[in-house]
Short mmCIF file of C-alpha atoms in Angstrom, two decimals:
data_model
loop_
_atom_site.label_atom_id
_atom_site.label_comp_id
_atom_site.label_asym_id
_atom_site.label_seq_id
_atom_site.Cartn_x
_atom_site.Cartn_y
_atom_site.Cartn_z
CA MET A 120 4.70 -63.49 9.42
CA ALA A 121 2.66 -64.29 6.31
CA GLU A 122 3.03 -61.85 3.47
CA GLN A 123 0.00 -59.64 3.08
CA GLN A 124 -1.81 -59.95 -0.21
CA PRO A 125 -2.51 -56.70 -2.06
CA PRO A 126 -6.18 -55.74 -2.09
CA ARG A 127 -8.11 -56.95 -5.08
CA PRO A 128 -9.09 -54.19 -7.48
CA SER A 129 -12.79 -53.41 -7.42
CA ARG A 130 -14.77 -54.78 -10.34
CA ILE A 131 -15.35 -52.27 -13.11
CA VAL A 132 -19.00 -51.32 -13.40
CA PRO A 133 -19.71 -49.81 -16.84
CA ILE A 134 -21.83 -46.68 -16.44
CA ARG A 135 -22.94 -44.97 -19.62
CA SER A 136 -24.69 -41.71 -20.29
CA LEU A 137 -28.27 -42.03 -21.52
CA GLY A 138 -30.01 -39.96 -24.15
CA ALA A 139 -33.56 -39.46 -25.32
CA GLY A 140 -33.33 -42.74 -27.23
CA HIS A 141 -33.30 -44.56 -23.89
CA SER A 142 -36.54 -43.01 -22.65
CA ARG A 143 -38.41 -46.31 -22.94
CA ARG A 144 -35.84 -48.14 -20.82
CA ILE A 145 -35.77 -45.29 -18.30
CA ALA A 146 -39.54 -45.51 -17.95
CA SER A 147 -39.42 -49.30 -17.59
CA HIS A 148 -36.79 -48.99 -14.88
CA LEU A 149 -38.75 -46.47 -12.82
CA LEU A 150 -42.04 -48.31 -13.29
CA ALA A 151 -40.35 -51.47 -11.99
CA LEU A 152 -39.51 -49.79 -8.68
CA GLU A 153 -41.48 -51.10 -5.72
CA PRO A 154 -43.96 -48.66 -4.13
CA HIS A 155 -41.72 -47.79 -1.17
CA ASP A 156 -38.74 -47.29 -3.49
CA ARG A 157 -40.80 -44.89 -5.59
CA TYR A 158 -41.63 -42.99 -2.42
CA LEU A 159 -37.98 -42.72 -1.46
CA ARG A 160 -36.87 -41.74 -4.96
CA PHE A 161 -39.45 -39.04 -5.63
CA GLY A 162 -40.44 -38.03 -2.11
CA TYR A 163 -44.03 -39.06 -2.72
CA ALA A 164 -45.91 -42.22 -3.71
CA ALA A 165 -45.54 -41.74 -7.46
CA ASN A 166 -48.06 -43.68 -9.55
CA ASP A 167 -47.44 -44.97 -13.06
CA GLU A 168 -48.88 -41.89 -14.74
CA GLN A 169 -46.70 -39.54 -12.68
CA ILE A 170 -43.61 -41.56 -13.53
CA ARG A 171 -44.41 -41.49 -17.24
CA ARG A 172 -44.91 -37.72 -16.99
CA TYR A 173 -41.54 -37.40 -15.24
CA VAL A 174 -39.83 -39.31 -18.04
CA ASP A 175 -41.63 -37.29 -20.73
CA HIS A 176 -40.34 -34.07 -19.19
CA LEU A 177 -36.70 -35.12 -18.84
CA ASP A 178 -34.49 -32.49 -20.47
CA PHE A 179 -31.62 -34.44 -22.03
CA ASP A 180 -30.09 -31.23 -23.39
CA ARG A 181 -29.85 -29.59 -19.96
CA ASP A 182 -29.43 -32.52 -17.55
CA ASP A 183 -27.48 -35.76 -17.63
CA ILE A 184 -28.73 -39.30 -17.01
CA PHE A 185 -26.44 -42.24 -16.25
CA GLY A 186 -27.31 -45.90 -16.18
CA ILE A 187 -26.09 -49.41 -15.45
CA PHE A 188 -27.36 -52.26 -17.63
CA ASN A 189 -27.31 -56.00 -16.97
CA ARG A 190 -26.62 -58.65 -19.61
CA LYS A 191 -30.24 -58.53 -20.77
CA LEU A 192 -29.90 -54.77 -21.39
CA GLU A 193 -32.26 -54.10 -18.51
CA LEU A 194 -31.59 -50.77 -16.83
CA ILE A 195 -31.05 -51.87 -13.24
CA ALA A 196 -29.70 -48.62 -11.78
CA MET A 197 -30.03 -45.01 -12.86
CA ALA A 198 -28.92 -41.55 -11.76
CA HIS A 199 -30.30 -38.15 -12.72
CA LEU A 200 -27.95 -35.18 -12.49
CA ALA A 201 -30.13 -32.08 -12.76
CA PHE A 202 -28.28 -28.82 -13.31
CA ILE A 203 -29.61 -25.89 -11.30
CA PRO A 204 -29.86 -22.52 -13.11
CA SER A 205 -27.63 -20.06 -11.25
CA ASP A 206 -27.55 -16.28 -11.15
CA PRO A 207 -24.35 -14.41 -12.05
CA GLY A 208 -21.94 -14.53 -9.15
CA THR A 209 -23.45 -17.62 -7.54
CA ALA A 210 -21.84 -21.05 -7.47
CA PRO A 211 -23.10 -23.40 -10.22
CA GLY A 212 -24.93 -26.37 -8.71
CA ALA A 213 -26.54 -29.67 -9.60
CA GLU A 214 -28.89 -32.06 -7.81
CA PHE A 215 -28.32 -35.81 -7.72
CA GLY A 216 -31.01 -38.49 -7.61
CA VAL A 217 -30.59 -42.25 -7.92
CA SER A 218 -32.68 -45.42 -8.11
CA VAL A 219 -31.65 -49.09 -8.00
CA LEU A 220 -33.93 -52.06 -8.61
CA ALA A 221 -34.43 -54.29 -5.57
CA LYS A 222 -32.76 -57.27 -7.26
CA ALA A 223 -29.60 -55.23 -7.88
CA ARG A 224 -29.12 -53.94 -4.33
CA GLY A 225 -26.05 -54.53 -2.22
CA ARG A 226 -23.57 -54.11 -5.08
CA GLY A 227 -22.65 -50.49 -4.49
CA TYR A 228 -24.33 -49.26 -7.65
CA GLY A 229 -25.71 -46.14 -5.98
CA SER A 230 -22.22 -45.09 -4.85
CA ARG A 231 -20.75 -45.88 -8.26
CA LEU A 232 -23.36 -43.71 -9.95
CA PHE A 233 -22.71 -40.91 -7.48
CA ASP A 234 -18.97 -41.00 -8.21
CA ARG A 235 -19.68 -40.94 -11.94
CA ALA A 236 -22.04 -37.98 -11.53
CA VAL A 237 -19.53 -36.09 -9.37
CA THR A 238 -16.80 -36.50 -11.96
CA HIS A 239 -19.08 -35.28 -14.72
CA ALA A 240 -20.34 -32.37 -12.63
CA ARG A 241 -16.76 -31.26 -11.90
CA ASN A 242 -15.92 -31.37 -15.58
CA GLU A 243 -19.00 -29.25 -16.31
CA GLY A 244 -17.90 -26.57 -13.86
CA VAL A 245 -20.34 -27.44 -11.07
CA GLU A 246 -19.17 -26.30 -7.64
CA LEU A 247 -21.96 -27.59 -5.40
CA MET A 248 -23.67 -30.99 -5.55
CA PHE A 249 -27.01 -31.21 -3.76
CA ILE A 250 -28.92 -34.22 -2.54
CA HIS A 251 -32.47 -33.85 -1.30
CA ALA A 252 -33.78 -36.99 0.38
CA LEU A 253 -36.29 -38.19 2.89
CA SER A 254 -34.58 -38.72 6.25
CA GLU A 255 -35.60 -42.39 6.15
CA ASN A 256 -33.67 -42.86 2.91
CA THR A 257 -30.64 -44.20 4.74
CA ALA A 258 -28.94 -45.49 1.58
CA MET A 259 -28.90 -42.05 -0.05
CA ILE A 260 -27.82 -40.32 3.15
CA LYS A 261 -24.99 -42.83 3.58
CA ILE A 262 -23.75 -42.07 0.06
CA ALA A 263 -23.72 -38.35 0.83
CA ARG A 264 -22.05 -38.81 4.22
CA ASN A 265 -19.34 -41.10 2.82
CA ALA A 266 -18.58 -38.47 0.18
CA GLY A 267 -18.00 -35.90 2.89
CA ALA A 268 -21.16 -33.90 2.24
CA THR A 269 -22.62 -31.53 4.81
CA LEU A 270 -26.02 -32.80 5.98
CA GLU A 271 -28.85 -30.73 7.40
CA ARG A 272 -31.94 -32.53 8.68
CA ASP A 273 -35.30 -30.80 8.85
CA GLY A 274 -37.92 -33.18 10.18
CA THR A 275 -38.72 -35.84 7.62
CA GLU A 276 -36.30 -34.43 5.02
CA THR A 277 -32.54 -34.16 4.77
CA GLU A 278 -30.54 -31.78 2.61
CA ALA A 279 -26.94 -32.55 1.76
CA TYR A 280 -24.47 -30.52 -0.19
CA LEU A 281 -20.95 -31.30 -1.32
CA ARG A 282 -18.44 -28.72 -2.56
CA LEU A 283 -16.66 -30.08 -5.61
CA PRO A 284 -13.05 -29.38 -6.57
CA PRO A 285 -12.32 -27.89 -9.99
CA ALA A 286 -11.90 -30.16 -12.99
CA THR A 287 -8.43 -31.51 -13.73
CA LEU A 288 -6.84 -33.32 -16.64
CA ASP A 289 -7.22 -36.52 -14.62
CA SER A 290 -10.96 -36.00 -14.03
CA ARG A 291 -11.52 -35.30 -17.73
CA MET A 292 -9.50 -38.33 -18.83
CA THR A 293 -11.25 -40.52 -16.24
CA GLU A 294 -14.68 -39.56 -17.53
CA ALA A 295 -13.68 -40.04 -21.18
CA VAL A 296 -12.28 -43.53 -20.49
CA ASP A 297 -15.25 -44.54 -18.32
CA GLU A 298 -17.71 -43.48 -20.99
CA GLN A 299 -15.78 -45.31 -23.71
CA VAL A 300 -15.68 -48.50 -21.65
CA ALA A 301 -19.40 -48.26 -20.99
CA GLN A 302 -20.21 -47.66 -24.66
CA VAL A 303 -18.20 -50.72 -25.71
CA ASP A 304 -19.80 -52.82 -22.96
CA TYR A 305 -23.28 -51.76 -24.09
CA ARG A 306 -22.55 -52.62 -27.74
CA LEU A 307 -21.22 -56.06 -26.79
CA LYS A 308 -24.29 -56.78 -24.66
CA LYS A 309 -26.54 -55.62 -27.48
CA GLN A 310 -24.75 -57.85 -30.01
CA ALA A 311 -24.94 -60.82 -27.64
CA ARG A 312 -28.66 -60.29 -27.10
CA THR A 313 -29.28 -60.00 -30.84
CA PHE A 314 -27.39 -63.26 -31.43
CA LEU A 315 -29.32 -65.09 -28.72
CA GLU A 316 -32.64 -63.83 -30.10
CA LEU A 317 -31.63 -64.98 -33.60
CA LEU A 318 -30.58 -68.37 -32.24
CA ALA A 319 -33.86 -68.73 -30.38
CA GLY A 320 -35.76 -67.88 -33.57
CA LEU A 321 -33.87 -70.50 -35.58
CA GLN A 322 -34.50 -73.14 -32.93
CA GLU A 323 -38.19 -72.30 -32.87
CA ALA A 324 -38.36 -72.50 -36.67
CA ARG A 325 -36.58 -75.87 -36.59
CA ARG A 326 -39.03 -77.24 -34.02
CA GLY A 327 -41.91 -75.98 -36.15
CA ALA A 328 -40.52 -77.70 -39.24
CA ILE A 329 -40.06 -80.99 -37.36
CA GLU A 330 -43.61 -80.80 -36.00
CA ALA A 331 -44.98 -80.06 -39.48
CA ARG A 332 -43.19 -83.10 -40.94
CA ARG A 333 -44.46 -85.26 -38.15
CA LYS A 334 -48.05 -84.24 -38.77
CA SER A 335 -47.70 -84.79 -42.48
CA GLY A 336 -46.48 -88.34 -41.85
CA ARG A 337 -43.14 -87.89 -43.52
#
């Protein structure tokens, strides 16, 4: 019998936390969503002005935003972990929302972002993770179901909640390493883009100089 090959490790997807300095890229990402994707993400047909207002009111001190960038530093997938104010004696909670550009679908980015958000929520002492989605948002519901969340459907909407285990040394170390990897990945992509832009500028200047000499007859 042929020896079974060990499963290949899944490709690392750098996911970094986003701050107020990324507001422009967050807005560009959400504005690039197709109309139906906006409807699924926000629960209504959000127009450009409503999306800009949403971004303007993001509270980066209270909530956490996570993103995945491509080589062009385009934000292709994003998650919003909104912490829910809780009364004394009630379990701390947070709500998860995610969006992925159409061209980046089918790569598991939504699930990766959910795992990243869960780890962070655990480390922040959150006990309950909530997902509020339209019932037709099968991708979001699948993420919740695969995580073992309890789902309750009420007509066109579905509520899911997942009870999180307490933070551990492993969960804290995992988040620290993941964030460091993502920060390094982002810096390398930024340096590569800066180099390519510089190279393109030099090539354009060279073509301009050649054209100027040609016109002058030299």
